[in-house]
Amino acid sequence: MDSECWSAFLLASLVTAFTPGQAILLAVSNTLERGRSHALVSSSGNIAGLFIVAGAAAAGLGLLMQELPWTLQALRIGGALYLIYLGLQPWWPARPTRIASVPRTPAPTRRDLFMQGLTVAATNPKGLLFFGALFPQFVGTGPGLAARFLALTLSFAACTLVAHAVYILAAPWAGARLRDRVSPASGRKLAGSLFVLLGLGLLLA
């Protein structure tokens, strides 16, 4: 692959990675609610999900979506419903604990956060369209296919990691300026509402 082709792919990857979507919203939400280290766990799951989507694209996902458009619709609806599920969680009544009378919602484990990121990546229409439609044009065919596939996938994953890191680092700075105006519970509900709206937007798209 020549440098001009790789540069074009890198530019497309950066634009796609930095465009706010459900993966970025999940990273920001987890940063404000649980801290940067937990947000990095969900972002790691998102990176793993991207490799799954890229592998599916290499296996013929793009052709499948062209021949059977309902497959993309099914993934889009599944992803939208999952976002709505995540968004409704802060609004659900908290479960009372046996130790204290104060209601408390069980905190998600690192495995839960990792799976959140992976599920969002695997059902993200933006990523599916990128790898299903644009990615094959850069990978091409012929000798060196495996090397090109690995290089481009790693490049996209690196761009995604950089984008998440920027948002994760900036989220506490923005959150600190809103803390005096919005309570933590209200902040979680606000983030949840954004997830719900994003999910509804995917359903109506």
Coordinates of N, CA, C and O in Angstrom, one line a residue, residues 73-179:
Q73 N -30.2 -3.3 8.9 CA -31.3 -2.8 9.7 C -31.4 -3.5 11.0 O -31.7 -2.9 12.0
A74 N -31.3 -4.8 10.9 CA -31.4 -5.6 12.2 C -30.3 -5.2 13.2 O -30.6 -5.0 14.4
L75 N -29.0 -5.0 12.7 CA -28.0 -4.6 13.6 C -28.2 -3.2 14.1 O -27.9 -2.9 15.3
R76 N -28.7 -2.3 13.2 CA -29.0 -0.9 13.7 C -30.1 -0.9 14.7 O -29.9 -0.2 15.7
I77 N -31.2 -1.7 14.6 CA -32.2 -1.7 15.6 C -31.7 -2.3 16.9 O -32.0 -1.8 18.0
G78 N -30.9 -3.4 16.8 CA -30.4 -4.0 18.0 C -29.5 -3.0 18.7 O -29.5 -2.9 20.0
G79 N -28.6 -2.3 18.0 CA -27.8 -1.3 18.7 C -28.6 -0.2 19.3 O -28.3 0.3 20.4
A80 N -29.6 0.3 18.6 CA -30.5 1.3 19.1 C -31.2 0.9 20.4 O -31.2 1.6 21.4
L81 N -31.7 -0.3 20.4 CA -32.4 -0.8 21.6 C -31.4 -1.0 22.8 O -31.7 -0.7 23.9
Y82 N -30.2 -1.4 22.5 CA -29.1 -1.5 23.5 C -28.8 -0.1 24.1 O -28.6 0.0 25.3
L83 N -28.7 0.9 23.3 CA -28.4 2.2 23.7 C -29.6 2.7 24.6 O -29.4 3.4 25.7
I84 N -30.8 2.4 24.2 CA -32.0 2.8 25.1 C -31.9 2.1 26.4 O -32.2 2.7 27.4
Y85 N -31.6 0.8 26.4 CA -31.4 0.1 27.6 C -30.4 0.7 28.6 O -30.6 0.9 29.8
L86 N -29.2 1.1 28.0 CA -28.2 1.7 28.8 C -28.7 3.1 29.3 O -28.4 3.5 30.5
G87 N -29.4 3.8 28.5 CA -29.9 5.1 28.9 C -31.0 5.1 30.0 O -31.1 6.1 30.8
L88 N -31.7 4.0 30.0 CA -32.8 3.9 31.0 C -32.3 3.5 32.4 O -33.0 3.7 33.4
Q89 N -31.1 2.9 32.4 CA -30.6 2.4 33.7 C -30.6 3.5 34.8 O -30.9 3.2 36.0
P90 N -30.1 4.7 34.6 CA -30.0 5.7 35.6 C -31.4 6.1 36.1 O -31.5 6.7 37.2
W91 N -32.5 5.8 35.4 CA -33.8 6.2 35.7 C -34.5 5.1 36.5 O -35.6 5.3 37.1
W92 N -34.0 3.9 36.5 CA -34.6 2.8 37.2 C -34.5 3.0 38.7 O -33.4 3.5 39.2
P93 N -35.4 2.5 39.5 CA -35.3 2.6 41.0 C -34.1 1.8 41.5 O -33.9 0.7 41.0
A94 N -33.4 2.4 42.4 CA -32.2 1.7 42.9 C -32.6 0.6 43.8 O -33.6 0.6 44.5
R95 N -31.8 -0.5 43.9 CA -32.1 -1.6 44.7 C -31.6 -1.4 46.1 O -30.4 -1.0 46.3
P96 N -32.4 -1.6 47.1 CA -31.9 -1.4 48.5 C -30.9 -2.5 48.9 O -31.1 -3.6 48.6
T97 N -30.0 -2.1 49.7 CA -29.0 -3.0 50.2 C -29.4 -3.5 51.5 O -30.2 -2.9 52.3
R98 N -28.8 -4.7 51.9 CA -29.1 -5.2 53.2 C -28.3 -4.6 54.4 O -28.7 -4.6 55.5
I99 N -27.2 -4.0 54.0 CA -26.3 -3.4 55.1 C -26.9 -2.1 55.5 O -26.9 -1.8 56.7
A100 N -27.3 -1.3 54.6 CA -27.8 0.1 55.0 C -29.2 0.3 54.4 O -29.6 -0.4 53.4
S101 N -29.9 1.2 54.9 CA -31.2 1.5 54.4 C -31.2 2.5 53.2 O -32.2 2.7 52.6
V102 N -30.0 3.0 52.9 CA -29.8 3.9 51.7 C -29.8 3.1 50.4 O -29.0 2.2 50.3
P103 N -30.7 3.4 49.5 CA -30.7 2.7 48.2 C -29.4 2.8 47.5 O -28.8 3.9 47.5
R104 N -29.0 1.7 46.9 CA -27.7 1.8 46.1 C -27.8 0.9 44.9 O -28.3 -0.2 45.0
T105 N -27.3 1.4 43.8 CA -27.3 0.7 42.5 C -26.0 -0.1 42.4 O -24.9 0.6 42.5
P106 N -26.0 -1.4 42.2 CA -24.8 -2.1 42.0 C -23.9 -1.5 40.9 O -24.4 -1.3 39.8
A107 N -22.6 -1.3 41.2 CA -21.7 -0.8 40.2 C -21.3 -1.9 39.2 O -21.1 -3.0 39.6
P108 N -21.2 -1.5 37.9 CA -20.9 -2.5 37.0 C -19.4 -3.0 37.1 O -18.6 -2.1 37.5
T109 N -19.1 -4.2 36.9 CA -17.7 -4.7 37.0 C -17.0 -4.3 35.7 O -17.5 -3.8 34.8
R110 N -15.7 -4.5 35.8 CA -14.8 -4.2 34.6 C -15.2 -5.0 33.4 O -15.2 -4.6 32.3
R111 N -15.6 -6.2 33.7 CA -16.1 -7.1 32.6 C -17.4 -6.5 32.0 O -17.5 -6.5 30.7
D112 N -18.3 -6.0 32.8 CA -19.5 -5.4 32.3 C -19.2 -4.2 31.4 O -19.8 -4.0 30.3
L113 N -18.2 -3.4 31.9 CA -17.8 -2.2 31.1 C -17.2 -2.6 29.8 O -17.4 -2.0 28.7
F114 N -16.4 -3.6 29.8 CA -15.7 -4.1 28.6 C -16.8 -4.6 27.6 O -16.7 -4.2 26.4
M115 N -17.7 -5.3 28.1 CA -18.8 -5.9 27.2 C -19.7 -4.7 26.7 O -20.2 -4.8 25.6
Q116 N -19.9 -3.7 27.5 CA -20.6 -2.5 27.0 C -20.0 -1.9 25.8 O -20.6 -1.7 24.8
G117 N -18.7 -1.7 25.9 CA -17.9 -1.1 24.8 C -17.9 -2.0 23.6 O -18.1 -1.6 22.4
L118 N -17.7 -3.3 23.8 CA -17.7 -4.3 22.7 C -19.1 -4.3 22.0 O -19.1 -4.3 20.7
T119 N -20.1 -4.3 22.8 CA -21.5 -4.4 22.2 C -21.8 -3.2 21.4 O -22.4 -3.2 20.3
V120 N -21.4 -2.0 21.9 CA -21.7 -0.8 21.2 C -20.9 -0.7 19.9 O -21.5 -0.3 18.9
A121 N -19.7 -1.2 19.9 CA -18.9 -1.2 18.6 C -19.5 -2.2 17.6 O -19.6 -1.9 16.4
A122 N -19.9 -3.4 18.1 CA -20.4 -4.4 17.2 C -21.8 -4.0 16.6 O -22.2 -4.6 15.6
T123 N -22.5 -3.1 17.2 CA -23.8 -2.7 16.7 C -23.9 -1.3 16.2 O -25.0 -0.8 16.0
N124 N -22.7 -0.7 16.1 CA -22.7 0.7 15.7 C -22.8 0.9 14.2 O -21.9 0.5 13.5
P125 N -23.9 1.5 13.7 CA -24.0 1.6 12.3 C -22.9 2.4 11.6 O -22.5 2.1 10.5
K126 N -22.3 3.4 12.3 CA -21.2 4.1 11.8 C -20.1 3.2 11.4 O -19.5 3.3 10.4
G127 N -19.7 2.4 12.4 CA -18.6 1.5 12.2 C -18.9 0.4 11.2 O -18.1 0.0 10.3
L128 N -20.1 -0.1 11.2 CA -20.6 -1.1 10.2 C -20.5 -0.6 8.8 O -20.0 -1.3 7.9
L129 N -21.0 0.7 8.6 CA -20.9 1.2 7.3 C -19.5 1.5 6.8 O -19.1 1.4 5.7
F130 N -18.6 2.0 7.8 CA -17.2 2.3 7.5 C -16.5 1.0 7.0 O -15.9 1.0 5.9
F131 N -16.6 0.0 7.8 CA -15.9 -1.3 7.5 C -16.6 -2.0 6.3 O -16.0 -2.8 5.6
G132 N -17.9 -1.9 6.2 CA -18.6 -2.6 5.2 C -18.5 -2.0 3.8 O -18.5 -2.7 2.8
A133 N -18.5 -0.6 3.8 CA -18.5 0.1 2.5 C -17.1 0.7 2.1 O -16.7 0.5 1.0
L134 N -16.5 1.3 3.0 CA -15.2 2.1 2.7 C -14.0 1.2 2.9 O -13.1 1.2 2.1
F135 N -14.0 0.4 3.9 CA -12.8 -0.4 4.3 C -12.4 -1.3 3.1 O -11.2 -1.4 2.8
P136 N -13.3 -2.1 2.5 CA -12.8 -3.0 1.4 C -12.2 -2.2 0.2 O -11.3 -2.8 -0.5
Q137 N -12.5 -1.0 0.0 CA -11.9 -0.2 -1.1 C -10.4 0.0 -0.9 O -9.6 0.1 -1.8
F138 N -10.0 0.1 0.4 CA -8.6 0.3 0.7 C -7.9 -1.0 0.9 O -6.7 -1.1 0.5
V139 N -8.5 -2.0 1.4 CA -7.9 -3.3 1.5 C -7.5 -3.9 0.2 O -6.4 -4.4 0.0
G140 N -8.5 -3.9 -0.7 CA -8.3 -4.4 -2.1 C -8.2 -5.9 -2.0 O -8.7 -6.6 -1.1
T141 N -7.6 -6.5 -3.0 CA -7.5 -8.0 -3.2 C -6.1 -8.3 -3.6 O -5.3 -7.4 -3.9
G142 N -5.8 -9.6 -3.7 CA -4.5 -10.0 -4.2 C -3.5 -10.2 -3.2 O -3.8 -10.3 -2.0
P143 N -2.2 -10.3 -3.5 CA -1.1 -10.6 -2.6 C -1.0 -9.5 -1.5 O -1.2 -8.4 -1.8
G144 N -0.7 -10.0 -0.3 CA -0.5 -9.0 0.8 C -1.8 -8.6 1.5 O -1.8 -7.6 2.2
L145 N -2.9 -9.3 1.2 CA -4.2 -8.9 1.7 C -4.2 -8.9 3.2 O -4.7 -8.0 3.9
A146 N -3.6 -10.0 3.8 CA -3.6 -10.1 5.3 C -2.9 -9.0 5.9 O -3.3 -8.4 7.0
A147 N -1.7 -8.6 5.3 CA -0.9 -7.6 5.9 C -1.6 -6.2 5.8 O -1.6 -5.4 6.7
R148 N -2.3 -6.0 4.7 CA -3.0 -4.7 4.5 C -4.2 -4.6 5.5 O -4.4 -3.6 6.1
F149 N -4.9 -5.8 5.6 CA -6.0 -5.8 6.5 C -5.6 -5.5 8.0 O -6.2 -4.7 8.6
L150 N -4.5 -6.1 8.4 CA -4.0 -5.9 9.8 C -3.5 -4.4 9.9 O -3.8 -3.8 10.9
A151 N -2.8 -3.9 8.9 CA -2.3 -2.5 9.0 C -3.4 -1.5 9.1 O -3.4 -0.6 9.9
L152 N -4.4 -1.7 8.3 CA -5.5 -0.7 8.2 C -6.4 -0.8 9.5 O -6.8 0.2 10.0
T153 N -6.6 -2.1 9.9 CA -7.4 -2.2 11.1 C -6.7 -1.6 12.4 O -7.3 -1.0 13.2
L154 N -5.4 -1.9 12.5 CA -4.6 -1.3 13.6 C -4.6 0.2 13.5 O -4.7 0.9 14.5
S155 N -4.6 0.8 12.3 CA -4.6 2.2 12.1 C -5.9 2.8 12.6 O -5.9 3.8 13.3
F156 N -7.0 2.2 12.2 CA -8.3 2.6 12.6 C -8.5 2.5 14.1 O -9.0 3.4 14.8
A157 N -8.0 1.4 14.7 CA -8.1 1.2 16.1 C -7.2 2.3 16.9 O -7.7 2.8 17.9
A158 N -6.1 2.6 16.3 CA -5.2 3.6 16.9 C -5.9 5.0 16.9 O -5.9 5.7 17.9
C159 N -6.6 5.3 15.8 CA -7.3 6.6 15.7 C -8.5 6.6 16.7 O -8.7 7.6 17.3
T160 N -9.1 5.5 16.8 CA -10.2 5.4 17.8 C -9.7 5.6 19.2 O -10.3 6.3 20.0
L161 N -8.6 4.9 19.5 CA -8.0 5.1 20.9 C -7.6 6.5 21.2 O -7.9 7.0 22.3
V162 N -7.0 7.2 20.2 CA -6.7 8.6 20.4 C -7.9 9.4 20.6 O -7.9 10.3 21.5
A163 N -8.9 9.2 19.8 CA -10.2 10.0 20.0 C -10.8 9.8 21.4 O -11.2 10.7 22.0
H164 N -10.8 8.5 21.8 CA -11.4 8.2 23.1 C -10.6 8.9 24.2 O -11.1 9.4 25.2
A165 N -9.2 8.8 24.1 CA -8.4 9.4 25.1 C -8.6 10.9 25.2 O -8.6 11.4 26.3
V166 N -8.8 11.6 24.1 CA -9.0 13.0 24.1 C -10.3 13.3 24.8 O -10.3 14.2 25.7
Y167 N -11.3 12.6 24.5 CA -12.6 12.8 25.2 C -12.6 12.5 26.6 O -13.2 13.1 27.5
I168 N -11.9 11.4 27.0 CA -11.8 10.9 28.4 C -11.0 11.9 29.2 O -11.4 12.2 30.3
L169 N -10.0 12.5 28.6 CA -9.2 13.5 29.3 C -9.9 14.8 29.5 O -9.8 15.5 30.5
A170 N -10.7 15.2 28.5 CA -11.4 16.4 28.6 C -12.7 16.4 29.4 O -13.2 17.4 29.9
A171 N -13.3 15.2 29.5 CA -14.6 15.0 30.2 C -14.6 15.5 31.6 O -15.5 16.3 32.0
P172 N -13.6 15.2 32.5 CA -13.6 15.7 33.9 C -13.5 17.2 33.9 O -14.1 17.9 34.8
W173 N -12.7 17.8 33.0 CA -12.6 19.3 33.0 C -14.0 19.9 32.7 O -14.3 20.9 33.3
A174 N -14.7 19.4 31.7 CA -16.0 19.9 31.4 C -17.0 19.6 32.6 O -17.9 20.4 32.9
G175 N -16.9 18.4 33.1 CA -17.8 18.0 34.2 C -17.6 18.8 35.4 O -18.6 19.1 36.2
A176 N -16.4 19.3 35.7 CA -16.1 20.1 36.9 C -16.8 21.4 36.8 O -17.3 22.0 37.8
R177 N -17.0 21.9 35.6 CA -17.7 23.2 35.4 C -19.2 23.1 35.5 O -19.9 24.1 35.6
L178 N -19.7 21.8 35.4 CA -21.1 21.6 35.5 C -21.5 21.1 36.9 O -22.7 21.0 37.2
R179 N -20.5 20.7 37.7 CA -20.8 20.0 38.9 C -21.6 20.9 39.9 O -22.4 20.5 40.6

